[in-house]
mmCIF file of C-alpha atoms in Angstrom:
data_model
loop_
_atom_site.group_PDB
_atom_site.id
_atom_site.type_symbol
_atom_site.label_atom_id
_atom_site.label_comp_id
_atom_site.label_asym_id
_atom_site.label_seq_id
_atom_site.Cartn_x
_atom_site.Cartn_y
_atom_site.Cartn_z
ATOM 1 C CA MET A 1 -14.592 -44.680 16.789
ATOM 2 C CA THR A 2 -15.280 -40.953 17.326
ATOM 3 C CA ILE A 3 -12.489 -38.538 18.234
ATOM 4 C CA GLU A 4 -13.450 -35.613 20.341
ATOM 5 C CA MET A 5 -11.269 -32.392 20.104
ATOM 6 C CA ASP A 6 -11.669 -29.565 22.418
ATOM 7 C CA MET A 7 -11.461 -25.908 21.594
ATOM 8 C CA ILE A 8 -7.861 -25.721 22.206
ATOM 9 C CA GLN A 9 -7.093 -28.834 20.265
ATOM 10 C CA THR A 10 -9.364 -27.821 17.480
ATOM 11 C CA ILE A 11 -7.442 -24.374 17.077
ATOM 12 C CA GLY A 12 -4.242 -26.268 17.183
ATOM 13 C CA LEU A 13 -5.081 -28.591 14.203
ATOM 14 C CA ALA A 14 -6.283 -25.593 12.383
ATOM 15 C CA VAL A 15 -3.013 -23.905 12.726
ATOM 16 C CA ILE A 16 -1.098 -27.009 11.569
ATOM 17 C CA LEU A 17 -3.209 -27.560 8.571
ATOM 18 C CA LEU A 18 -2.920 -23.869 7.612
ATOM 19 C CA LEU A 19 0.882 -24.341 7.720
ATOM 20 C CA ILE A 20 0.490 -27.569 5.686
ATOM 21 C CA GLY A 21 -1.582 -25.610 3.190
ATOM 22 C CA ARG A 22 0.999 -22.937 2.876
ATOM 23 C CA TYR A 23 3.829 -25.482 2.269
ATOM 24 C CA ILE A 24 1.647 -27.337 -0.348
ATOM 25 C CA ARG A 25 0.847 -24.001 -2.025
ATOM 26 C CA SER A 26 4.400 -22.847 -2.307
ATOM 27 C CA LYS A 27 5.203 -26.363 -3.898
ATOM 28 C CA VAL A 28 2.244 -26.747 -6.369
ATOM 29 C CA TYR A 29 2.031 -24.064 -9.194
ATOM 30 C CA PHE A 30 -1.812 -24.930 -9.708
ATOM 31 C CA PHE A 31 -2.554 -23.358 -6.270
ATOM 32 C CA GLN A 32 -0.348 -20.260 -6.891
ATOM 33 C CA LYS A 33 -2.094 -19.555 -10.251
ATOM 34 C CA PHE A 34 -5.340 -19.640 -9.261
ATOM 35 C CA ALA A 35 -4.664 -17.819 -5.782
ATOM 36 C CA ILE A 36 -6.003 -20.817 -3.914
ATOM 37 C CA PRO A 37 -5.768 -19.744 0.010
ATOM 38 C CA ALA A 38 -3.660 -21.701 2.165
ATOM 39 C CA PRO A 39 -6.093 -22.602 4.766
ATOM 40 C CA VAL A 40 -8.504 -23.755 2.064
ATOM 41 C CA ILE A 41 -5.715 -26.239 0.897
ATOM 42 C CA GLY A 42 -4.970 -27.578 4.199
ATOM 43 C CA GLY A 43 -8.633 -27.566 5.367
ATOM 44 C CA PHE A 44 -9.917 -29.389 2.217
ATOM 45 C CA LEU A 45 -7.098 -31.875 2.542
ATOM 46 C CA PHE A 46 -8.300 -32.639 6.030
ATOM 47 C CA ALA A 47 -11.867 -32.731 5.093
ATOM 48 C CA ILE A 48 -11.135 -35.445 2.331
ATOM 49 C CA ILE A 49 -9.086 -37.626 4.649
ATOM 50 C CA HIS A 50 -12.018 -37.253 7.202
ATOM 51 C CA LEU A 51 -14.434 -38.264 4.415
ATOM 52 C CA VAL A 52 -12.430 -41.333 3.633
ATOM 53 C CA LEU A 53 -12.097 -42.445 7.297
ATOM 54 C CA ARG A 54 -15.619 -42.044 7.739
ATOM 55 C CA LEU A 55 -16.802 -43.958 4.606
ATOM 56 C CA THR A 56 -14.304 -46.887 5.708
ATOM 57 C CA ASP A 57 -15.785 -46.825 9.179
ATOM 58 C CA THR A 58 -12.297 -46.160 10.638
ATOM 59 C CA CYS A 59 -13.056 -43.241 12.660
ATOM 60 C CA ALA A 60 -14.791 -39.901 12.820
ATOM 61 C CA PHE A 61 -13.820 -36.460 14.319
ATOM 62 C CA GLU A 62 -15.851 -34.018 16.505
ATOM 63 C CA PHE A 63 -14.669 -30.571 16.945
ATOM 64 C CA ASP A 64 -15.258 -27.669 19.405
ATOM 65 C CA THR A 65 -15.471 -24.596 16.845
ATOM 66 C CA THR A 66 -16.275 -21.939 19.654
ATOM 67 C CA LEU A 67 -13.250 -19.964 18.593
ATOM 68 C CA GLN A 68 -14.332 -20.061 15.001
ATOM 69 C CA SER A 69 -16.993 -17.282 15.475
ATOM 70 C CA PHE A 70 -14.504 -15.171 17.273
ATOM 71 C CA PHE A 71 -11.973 -15.268 14.646
ATOM 72 C CA MET A 72 -14.521 -14.660 12.222
ATOM 73 C CA THR A 73 -15.811 -11.449 13.905
ATOM 74 C CA ILE A 74 -12.208 -10.069 14.020
ATOM 75 C CA PHE A 75 -12.045 -10.456 10.407
ATOM 76 C CA PHE A 76 -15.120 -8.761 9.573
ATOM 77 C CA THR A 77 -14.495 -6.048 12.088
ATOM 78 C CA SER A 78 -11.336 -5.395 10.253
ATOM 79 C CA ILE A 79 -13.005 -5.068 7.056
ATOM 80 C CA GLY A 80 -14.883 -2.229 8.618
ATOM 81 C CA PHE A 81 -11.794 -0.734 9.591
ATOM 82 C CA GLY A 82 -10.513 -0.985 6.006
ATOM 83 C CA ALA A 83 -13.816 0.783 4.657
ATOM 84 C CA SER A 84 -12.189 4.235 4.211
ATOM 85 C CA ILE A 85 -14.995 6.818 3.098
ATOM 86 C CA LYS A 86 -11.876 9.323 2.636
ATOM 87 C CA ILE A 87 -10.343 6.869 0.103
ATOM 88 C CA LEU A 88 -13.699 6.365 -1.642
ATOM 89 C CA LYS A 89 -14.084 10.073 -2.044
ATOM 90 C CA ILE A 90 -10.567 10.432 -3.492
ATOM 91 C CA GLY A 91 -11.037 7.483 -5.734
ATOM 92 C CA GLY A 92 -13.722 9.601 -7.516
ATOM 93 C CA PRO A 93 -16.531 8.544 -9.856
ATOM 94 C CA LYS A 94 -14.940 5.389 -11.184
ATOM 95 C CA VAL A 95 -14.590 3.899 -7.903
ATOM 96 C CA ILE A 96 -17.999 4.434 -6.837
ATOM 97 C CA LYS A 97 -19.430 3.506 -10.157
ATOM 98 C CA PHE A 98 -17.504 0.078 -10.113
ATOM 99 C CA LEU A 99 -18.787 -0.507 -6.465
ATOM 100 C CA ILE A 100 -22.517 -0.090 -7.746
ATOM 101 C CA VAL A 101 -21.742 -2.449 -10.652
ATOM 102 C CA ALA A 102 -20.141 -5.023 -8.449
ATOM 103 C CA SER A 103 -23.086 -4.554 -6.019
ATOM 104 C CA VAL A 104 -25.642 -5.093 -8.540
ATOM 105 C CA LEU A 105 -23.859 -8.314 -9.589
ATOM 106 C CA CYS A 106 -24.374 -9.631 -6.102
ATOM 107 C CA VAL A 107 -27.984 -8.903 -6.359
ATOM 108 C CA LEU A 108 -28.427 -10.784 -9.615
ATOM 109 C CA GLN A 109 -26.087 -13.755 -8.207
ATOM 110 C CA ASN A 110 -28.574 -13.998 -5.427
ATOM 111 C CA ILE A 111 -31.671 -13.608 -7.801
ATOM 112 C CA LEU A 112 -30.359 -16.389 -10.154
ATOM 113 C CA ALA A 113 -29.735 -18.852 -7.237
ATOM 114 C CA VAL A 114 -33.277 -18.239 -5.714
ATOM 115 C CA ALA A 115 -34.794 -18.599 -9.240
ATOM 116 C CA LEU A 116 -33.099 -21.889 -10.049
ATOM 117 C CA ALA A 117 -33.885 -23.518 -6.571
ATOM 118 C CA GLY A 118 -37.034 -24.779 -7.564
ATOM 119 C CA PRO A 119 -36.181 -26.333 -10.907
ATOM 120 C CA VAL A 120 -33.202 -28.218 -9.561
ATOM 121 C CA GLY A 121 -34.672 -29.400 -6.259
ATOM 122 C CA VAL A 122 -33.089 -27.472 -3.511
ATOM 123 C CA GLU A 123 -34.309 -25.100 -0.630
ATOM 124 C CA PRO A 124 -33.763 -21.381 -1.638
ATOM 125 C CA GLY A 125 -31.466 -20.957 1.337
ATOM 126 C CA LEU A 126 -29.041 -23.646 0.257
ATOM 127 C CA ALA A 127 -29.085 -22.388 -3.261
ATOM 128 C CA LEU A 128 -28.167 -18.949 -2.158
ATOM 129 C CA MET A 129 -24.951 -20.547 -0.954
ATOM 130 C CA THR A 130 -23.957 -20.856 -4.618
ATOM 131 C CA GLY A 131 -24.856 -16.938 -4.861
ATOM 132 C CA SER A 132 -22.959 -13.923 -4.203
ATOM 133 C CA THR A 133 -21.815 -15.482 -0.912
ATOM 134 C CA PRO A 134 -19.218 -17.830 -2.391
ATOM 135 C CA MET A 135 -19.194 -15.811 -5.686
ATOM 136 C CA THR A 136 -18.280 -12.335 -5.096
ATOM 137 C CA GLY A 137 -17.612 -12.982 -1.426
ATOM 138 C CA GLY A 138 -15.391 -16.031 -1.829
ATOM 139 C CA HIS A 139 -14.116 -18.219 1.095
ATOM 140 C CA GLY A 140 -14.152 -15.398 3.617
ATOM 141 C CA THR A 141 -17.801 -14.401 3.275
ATOM 142 C CA SER A 142 -18.589 -18.189 2.954
ATOM 143 C CA ALA A 143 -17.342 -18.793 6.250
ATOM 144 C CA GLY A 144 -18.944 -16.108 7.780
ATOM 145 C CA ILE A 145 -22.573 -16.564 6.389
ATOM 146 C CA ALA A 146 -22.795 -20.290 5.794
ATOM 147 C CA PRO A 147 -22.480 -21.656 9.279
ATOM 148 C CA LEU A 148 -25.346 -19.387 10.284
ATOM 149 C CA VAL A 149 -27.404 -20.875 7.597
ATOM 150 C CA GLU A 150 -26.330 -24.294 8.636
ATOM 151 C CA ALA A 151 -27.458 -23.506 12.049
ATOM 152 C CA ALA A 152 -30.765 -22.253 10.898
ATOM 153 C CA GLY A 153 -31.522 -25.889 9.648
ATOM 154 C CA ILE A 154 -30.182 -25.913 6.010
ATOM 155 C CA THR A 155 -28.188 -28.944 5.984
ATOM 156 C CA GLY A 156 -25.043 -28.839 3.637
ATOM 157 C CA ALA A 157 -24.841 -25.048 3.641
ATOM 158 C CA GLU A 158 -21.312 -24.912 4.632
ATOM 159 C CA THR A 159 -20.135 -27.828 2.427
ATOM 160 C CA VAL A 160 -21.809 -26.189 -0.629
ATOM 161 C CA ALA A 161 -20.691 -22.710 0.055
ATOM 162 C CA TYR A 162 -16.937 -23.668 0.452
ATOM 163 C CA SER A 163 -17.214 -26.033 -2.549
ATOM 164 C CA ALA A 164 -18.770 -23.173 -4.691
ATOM 165 C CA ALA A 165 -16.113 -20.455 -3.645
ATOM 166 C CA THR A 166 -13.373 -23.014 -4.689
ATOM 167 C CA PHE A 167 -15.186 -23.635 -8.062
ATOM 168 C CA GLY A 168 -15.256 -19.736 -8.642
ATOM 169 C CA LEU A 169 -11.594 -19.080 -7.910
ATOM 170 C CA VAL A 170 -10.663 -21.533 -10.630
ATOM 171 C CA MET A 171 -13.567 -20.481 -13.184
ATOM 172 C CA GLY A 172 -13.003 -16.606 -12.515
ATOM 173 C CA SER A 173 -9.303 -17.151 -13.114
ATOM 174 C CA LEU A 174 -10.014 -19.109 -16.326
ATOM 175 C CA MET A 175 -12.560 -17.026 -18.014
ATOM 176 C CA GLY A 176 -11.305 -13.301 -17.256
ATOM 177 C CA GLY A 177 -8.542 -13.147 -19.813
ATOM 178 C CA PRO A 178 -10.291 -14.744 -22.963
ATOM 179 C CA LEU A 179 -13.222 -12.572 -22.241
ATOM 180 C CA ALA A 180 -11.208 -9.272 -22.184
ATOM 181 C CA ASN A 181 -9.010 -10.425 -25.030
ATOM 182 C CA LYS A 182 -12.324 -10.892 -27.122
ATOM 183 C CA ILE A 183 -13.354 -7.310 -25.932
ATOM 184 C CA ILE A 184 -10.255 -5.559 -26.578
ATOM 185 C CA LEU A 185 -9.708 -7.364 -30.109
ATOM 186 C CA LYS A 186 -13.288 -6.806 -31.564
ATOM 187 C CA ASN A 187 -13.433 -3.086 -30.664
ATOM 188 C CA ASN A 188 -9.829 -2.376 -31.510
ATOM 189 C CA LEU A 189 -9.391 -0.908 -28.055
ATOM 190 C CA VAL A 190 -5.442 -0.862 -27.867
ATOM 191 C CA GLU A 191 -5.077 1.519 -30.777
ATOM 192 C CA LYS A 192 -7.803 3.704 -29.282
ATOM 193 C CA LYS A 193 -5.854 3.609 -25.846
ATOM 194 C CA LYS A 194 -2.836 4.767 -27.612
ATOM 195 C CA LEU A 195 -4.712 7.739 -28.641
ATOM 196 C CA GLU A 196 -6.276 8.380 -25.215
ATOM 197 C CA LYS A 197 -4.659 10.760 -22.594
ATOM 198 C CA ASP A 198 -4.181 8.712 -19.329
ATOM 199 C CA ILE A 199 -6.318 10.071 -16.778
ATOM 200 C CA GLU A 200 -4.677 10.928 -13.597
ATOM 201 C CA VAL A 201 -5.274 8.881 -10.437
ATOM 202 C CA ASP A 202 -3.943 9.360 -6.827
ATOM 203 C CA GLU A 203 -2.076 6.115 -6.755
ATOM 204 C CA SER A 204 -0.441 7.067 -3.344
ATOM 205 C CA ILE A 205 -3.442 5.734 -1.676
ATOM 206 C CA LEU A 206 -2.809 2.176 -2.993
ATOM 207 C CA LYS A 207 0.959 2.085 -2.134
ATOM 208 C CA GLU A 208 2.225 0.071 0.562
ATOM 209 C CA GLU A 209 5.330 1.468 2.400
ATOM 210 C CA ASN A 210 7.535 -0.990 4.266
ATOM 211 C CA LYS A 211 7.415 -0.046 7.781
ATOM 212 C CA VAL A 212 9.026 -1.858 10.881
ATOM 213 C CA LEU A 213 6.288 -3.576 12.929
ATOM 214 C CA ASP A 214 5.841 -1.636 16.189
ATOM 215 C CA GLY A 215 4.690 -3.964 19.294
ATOM 216 C CA LYS A 216 2.658 -0.954 20.649
ATOM 217 C CA LYS A 217 0.801 -0.431 17.383
ATOM 218 C CA VAL A 218 0.236 -4.156 17.076
ATOM 219 C CA GLN A 219 -1.422 -4.272 20.370
ATOM 220 C CA LEU A 220 -3.426 -0.887 19.724
ATOM 221 C CA GLY A 221 -4.762 -2.365 16.424
ATOM 222 C CA PHE A 222 -5.760 -5.647 18.052
ATOM 223 C CA PHE A 223 -7.262 -3.681 21.007
ATOM 224 C CA ALA A 224 -9.124 -1.454 18.539
ATOM 225 C CA ILE A 225 -10.819 -4.410 16.911
ATOM 226 C CA ILE A 226 -11.551 -5.948 20.264
ATOM 227 C CA VAL A 227 -13.317 -2.845 21.529
ATOM 228 C CA ALA A 228 -15.448 -2.525 18.286
ATOM 229 C CA MET A 229 -16.391 -6.075 18.725
ATOM 230 C CA GLY A 230 -17.423 -5.745 22.396
ATOM 231 C CA ILE A 231 -19.466 -2.818 21.587
ATOM 232 C CA GLY A 232 -20.643 -3.586 18.295
ATOM 233 C CA VAL A 233 -22.487 -6.724 19.539
ATOM 234 C CA TYR A 234 -24.846 -4.510 21.143
ATOM 235 C CA ILE A 235 -25.293 -2.494 17.730
ATOM 236 C CA SER A 236 -26.089 -5.848 15.904
ATOM 237 C CA ALA A 237 -28.520 -6.854 19.052
ATOM 238 C CA PHE A 238 -30.329 -3.350 18.661
ATOM 239 C CA LEU A 239 -30.770 -3.525 15.002
ATOM 240 C CA ASN A 240 -32.119 -7.123 15.081
ATOM 241 C CA GLY A 241 -34.494 -5.874 17.765
ATOM 242 C CA GLN A 242 -35.731 -3.316 15.335
ATOM 243 C CA ILE A 243 -35.883 -5.673 12.755
ATOM 244 C CA ALA A 244 -37.919 -8.355 14.722
ATOM 245 C CA LYS A 245 -40.558 -5.509 15.089
ATOM 246 C CA PHE A 246 -41.399 -5.818 11.302
ATOM 247 C CA THR A 247 -40.637 -9.285 10.344
ATOM 248 C CA ASP A 248 -39.248 -12.413 11.915
ATOM 249 C CA LYS A 249 -37.694 -13.430 8.455
ATOM 250 C CA ALA A 250 -34.687 -11.334 8.596
ATOM 251 C CA ALA A 251 -31.789 -10.960 11.120
ATOM 252 C CA LEU A 252 -28.247 -9.176 10.854
ATOM 253 C CA PRO A 253 -25.203 -11.478 11.507
ATOM 254 C CA ILE A 254 -23.527 -10.575 14.647
ATOM 255 C CA TYR A 255 -20.534 -9.118 12.964
ATOM 256 C CA ILE A 256 -22.766 -6.297 11.346
ATOM 257 C CA GLY A 257 -22.300 -4.051 14.473
ATOM 258 C CA PRO A 258 -18.692 -4.281 14.920
ATOM 259 C CA MET A 259 -18.312 -3.789 11.138
ATOM 260 C CA ILE A 260 -20.435 -0.593 11.306
ATOM 261 C CA LEU A 261 -18.041 0.635 14.618
ATOM 262 C CA GLY A 262 -15.120 -0.155 12.385
ATOM 263 C CA ILE A 263 -16.198 2.174 9.847
ATOM 264 C CA LEU A 264 -17.086 4.899 12.266
ATOM 265 C CA PHE A 265 -13.761 4.427 13.950
ATOM 266 C CA ARG A 266 -12.044 4.770 10.683
ATOM 267 C CA ALA A 267 -13.802 7.761 9.605
ATOM 268 C CA ILE A 268 -12.864 9.546 12.848
ATOM 269 C CA SER A 269 -9.290 8.424 12.483
ATOM 270 C CA ASP A 270 -9.011 9.820 8.898
ATOM 271 C CA LYS A 271 -10.122 13.047 10.021
ATOM 272 C CA HIS A 272 -7.855 13.401 13.089
ATOM 273 C CA ASP A 273 -4.331 12.456 11.973
ATOM 274 C CA ASN A 274 -4.750 8.853 11.354
ATOM 275 C CA PHE A 275 -4.397 7.791 15.075
ATOM 276 C CA LEU A 276 -5.424 4.231 14.263
ATOM 277 C CA PRO A 277 -2.794 1.741 12.838
ATOM 278 C CA ASN A 278 -4.402 0.861 9.810
ATOM 279 C CA GLU A 279 -1.613 -1.831 8.710
ATOM 280 C CA GLU A 280 -1.566 -3.658 12.064
ATOM 281 C CA ILE A 281 -5.631 -3.715 12.078
ATOM 282 C CA ALA A 282 -5.239 -5.376 8.573
ATOM 283 C CA ILE A 283 -2.749 -7.853 9.804
ATOM 284 C CA ALA A 284 -4.798 -8.633 12.694
ATOM 285 C CA GLY A 285 -7.898 -9.057 10.202
ATOM 286 C CA GLU A 286 -5.684 -11.266 7.980
ATOM 287 C CA LEU A 287 -4.753 -13.266 10.941
ATOM 288 C CA GLY A 288 -8.447 -13.969 11.916
ATOM 289 C CA LEU A 289 -9.362 -14.737 8.456
ATOM 290 C CA ASN A 290 -6.784 -17.382 8.105
ATOM 291 C CA LEU A 291 -7.507 -19.152 11.444
ATOM 292 C CA PHE A 292 -11.550 -19.057 11.120
ATOM 293 C CA LEU A 293 -11.192 -20.476 7.152
ATOM 294 C CA SER A 294 -9.007 -23.132 8.241
ATOM 295 C CA MET A 295 -11.198 -24.319 11.103
ATOM 296 C CA ALA A 296 -14.356 -23.894 8.629
ATOM 297 C CA LEU A 297 -12.650 -25.859 6.021
ATOM 298 C CA MET A 298 -11.413 -28.661 8.117
ATOM 299 C CA THR A 299 -14.820 -29.499 9.540
ATOM 300 C CA LEU A 300 -16.439 -29.766 6.184
ATOM 301 C CA LYS A 301 -18.864 -32.571 5.918
ATOM 302 C CA LEU A 302 -18.022 -33.683 2.242
ATOM 303 C CA TRP A 303 -20.453 -36.781 2.750
ATOM 304 C CA GLN A 304 -23.243 -34.244 2.298
ATOM 305 C CA LEU A 305 -22.286 -33.207 -1.365
ATOM 306 C CA VAL A 306 -23.423 -36.695 -2.583
ATOM 307 C CA ASP A 307 -27.044 -35.826 -3.055
ATOM 308 C CA LEU A 308 -26.423 -32.082 -4.258
ATOM 309 C CA ALA A 309 -23.674 -32.883 -6.663
ATOM 310 C CA VAL A 310 -26.011 -32.375 -9.879
ATOM 311 C CA PRO A 311 -27.929 -29.408 -8.436
ATOM 312 C CA MET A 312 -24.688 -27.551 -7.681
ATOM 313 C CA LEU A 313 -23.384 -28.165 -10.983
ATOM 314 C CA ILE A 314 -26.264 -26.771 -12.765
ATOM 315 C CA LEU A 315 -26.323 -23.667 -10.260
ATOM 316 C CA LEU A 316 -22.717 -23.150 -10.520
ATOM 317 C CA ALA A 317 -22.543 -23.566 -14.254
ATOM 318 C CA ALA A 318 -25.522 -20.699 -14.345
ATOM 319 C CA GLN A 319 -23.423 -18.218 -12.137
ATOM 320 C CA THR A 320 -20.518 -18.932 -14.524
ATOM 321 C CA VAL A 321 -22.779 -17.698 -17.564
ATOM 322 C CA LEU A 322 -24.131 -14.837 -15.500
ATOM 323 C CA MET A 323 -20.561 -13.636 -14.823
ATOM 324 C CA ALA A 324 -19.532 -13.828 -18.197
ATOM 325 C CA LEU A 325 -22.558 -11.958 -19.638
ATOM 326 C CA PHE A 326 -22.641 -9.482 -16.840
ATOM 327 C CA ALA A 327 -18.811 -8.749 -17.496
ATOM 328 C CA TYR A 328 -19.191 -8.606 -21.299
ATOM 329 C CA PHE A 329 -22.444 -6.464 -21.445
ATOM 330 C CA VAL A 330 -22.612 -4.576 -18.020
ATOM 331 C CA THR A 331 -19.070 -3.917 -16.478
ATOM 332 C CA PHE A 332 -17.559 -3.109 -19.767
ATOM 333 C CA LYS A 333 -20.204 -0.808 -21.009
ATOM 334 C CA ILE A 334 -20.867 1.150 -17.632
ATOM 335 C CA MET A 335 -17.168 1.438 -16.778
ATOM 336 C CA GLY A 336 -16.409 3.258 -20.265
ATOM 337 C CA ASN A 337 -16.717 1.114 -23.060
ATOM 338 C CA ASN A 338 -12.747 1.430 -23.637
ATOM 339 C CA TYR A 339 -9.762 -0.383 -23.081
ATOM 340 C CA ASP A 340 -9.718 0.441 -19.214
ATOM 341 C CA ALA A 341 -13.225 -0.971 -19.109
ATOM 342 C CA ALA A 342 -12.298 -3.891 -20.805
ATOM 343 C CA VAL A 343 -9.279 -4.713 -18.428
ATOM 344 C CA ILE A 344 -11.704 -4.098 -15.480
ATOM 345 C CA ALA A 345 -14.289 -6.494 -17.103
ATOM 346 C CA GLY A 346 -11.507 -9.134 -17.010
ATOM 347 C CA GLY A 347 -10.683 -8.353 -13.642
ATOM 348 C CA HIS A 348 -14.280 -8.344 -12.603
ATOM 349 C CA CYS A 349 -14.625 -12.129 -13.667
ATOM 350 C CA GLY A 350 -11.908 -13.187 -11.085
ATOM 351 C CA PHE A 351 -13.080 -10.746 -8.455
ATOM 352 C CA GLY A 352 -16.835 -11.440 -8.966
ATOM 353 C CA MET A 353 -16.241 -15.443 -8.965
ATOM 354 C CA GLY A 354 -13.450 -15.694 -6.570
ATOM 355 C CA ALA A 355 -11.489 -12.769 -4.897
ATOM 356 C CA THR A 356 -9.769 -9.715 -5.465
ATOM 357 C CA PRO A 357 -6.170 -11.261 -6.094
ATOM 358 C CA ASN A 358 -7.750 -13.378 -8.814
ATOM 359 C CA GLY A 359 -9.030 -10.237 -10.516
ATOM 360 C CA VAL A 360 -5.752 -8.558 -10.162
ATOM 361 C CA ALA A 361 -3.921 -11.527 -11.663
ATOM 362 C CA ASN A 362 -6.482 -11.517 -14.575
ATOM 363 C CA MET A 363 -5.564 -7.877 -15.176
ATOM 364 C CA GLU A 364 -1.950 -8.495 -14.954
ATOM 365 C CA SER A 365 -2.033 -11.348 -17.486
ATOM 366 C CA ILE A 366 -4.382 -8.954 -19.965
ATOM 367 C CA CYS A 367 -2.016 -5.934 -19.682
ATOM 368 C CA ASP A 368 0.949 -8.233 -20.161
ATOM 369 C CA LYS A 369 -0.328 -8.797 -23.608
ATOM 370 C CA PHE A 370 -1.458 -5.568 -24.438
ATOM 371 C CA VAL A 371 -0.746 -2.255 -22.650
ATOM 372 C CA TYR A 372 -0.925 -1.303 -18.934
ATOM 373 C CA SER A 373 -4.018 0.244 -17.607
ATOM 374 C CA LYS A 374 -3.528 2.515 -14.612
ATOM 375 C CA MET A 375 -7.235 3.251 -14.164
ATOM 376 C CA ALA A 376 -7.983 -0.599 -13.771
ATOM 377 C CA PHE A 377 -5.412 -1.328 -11.341
ATOM 378 C CA PHE A 378 -6.638 1.751 -9.307
ATOM 379 C CA VAL A 379 -10.343 1.000 -9.418
ATOM 380 C CA LEU A 380 -10.548 -2.610 -8.867
ATOM 381 C CA PRO A 381 -8.346 -2.931 -5.832
ATOM 382 C CA ILE A 382 -10.162 -0.185 -3.913
ATOM 383 C CA VAL A 383 -13.681 -1.755 -4.468
ATOM 384 C CA GLY A 384 -12.517 -5.439 -3.850
ATOM 385 C CA GLY A 385 -10.191 -4.860 -0.924
ATOM 386 C CA MET A 386 -12.121 -2.198 1.129
ATOM 387 C CA PHE A 387 -16.009 -2.111 0.072
ATOM 388 C CA ILE A 388 -17.571 -4.903 -1.695
ATOM 389 C CA ASP A 389 -17.421 -7.267 1.295
ATOM 390 C CA PHE A 390 -19.587 -4.633 3.386
ATOM 391 C CA THR A 391 -22.054 -4.066 0.708
ATOM 392 C CA ASN A 392 -22.278 -7.856 -0.002
ATOM 393 C CA VAL A 393 -22.985 -9.017 3.294
ATOM 394 C CA PHE A 394 -26.004 -6.701 3.627
ATOM 395 C CA ILE A 395 -27.315 -7.766 0.312
ATOM 396 C CA ILE A 396 -26.946 -11.377 1.377
ATOM 397 C CA THR A 397 -28.393 -10.802 4.659
ATOM 398 C CA VAL A 398 -31.560 -9.286 2.905
ATOM 399 C CA PHE A 399 -32.015 -12.630 0.525
ATOM 400 C CA LEU A 400 -31.492 -14.865 3.496
ATOM 401 C CA GLY A 401 -34.061 -13.092 5.711
ATOM 402 C CA PHE A 402 -36.736 -13.737 3.123
ATOM 403 C CA PHE A 403 -35.540 -16.967 1.307
ATOM 404 C CA ALA A 404 -33.737 -18.989 3.925
#
């Protein structure tokens, strides 16, 4: 028996699973500790139930995921609005340096995935779903990229990407603290930190003010996103038309144009009294993320993992080793070779294999044991929350263009 759900029924179920995920997360410490998103919890739970129902020949589900693309584009457009060039300039050299470091890791994660594709016996496009898409990108970028790869004919891309992203959340959280601990103790960095003068940073740009939500601003924020989406898709089409003149192996996702337009709108707003409601735009983006993630996870075809289990384990083990080595030898060295750099390296493990909240959680546990690092808590949230998704999407697109 096949149960078919139309567009409205599908989004309705996605919201129910999102709320179930929130409830489970509030009750289970494991999910809180490793910052597993509520839509991932609810969506995976349903995917497991669907797997059991399918294997026992009880029933199967078919969904109309039309709205998934819409909510996905809302989320990525909001990332464009969040990428403030003004804040990047205020952040100074450390922020720019860490953005470059994090972007280099994205490139290496994809190179490693492609390099191991042959030896483990999977297509390069599928192997890339264990690269920077789920690692640095997390579930959000995975849900944006993997369906496009699956639609291109690479079976299992979505399932692999989401599973890899969940693995990354856990491993990144587990390895960050011990790695930073080793660096700090080996180099006696706490004592050196006490002798250093704290570098002044403008933390005001990270402060969240408690504001009463204004209905008109909420509408304006949502409308700004929709306008950027509507015009931005033409930018995507134009860019893809230009790319097609040179190669048929590369194409930009539809949300690239809206992201670019979002950055442009934000730059204009920053120069003219911040006329855009940035907080409300971020809320709309978060709403889009939660809904499209829930839809993406609940439609997972877990039965596709049966033949991919061993190759996936090898690919993910390799990504774990890469992250550890990169944080230890590259992030720490380039970010200053001092206590602040060690804390950032620990945070980079959570952020480079999972999500920004995991990176921040790693840094909190490190600083709770030793001393606070103002620089680390300034640099990593700016790069992770505002810029890395944008650079990562472009890097992923280039790799997919040549290897998918």
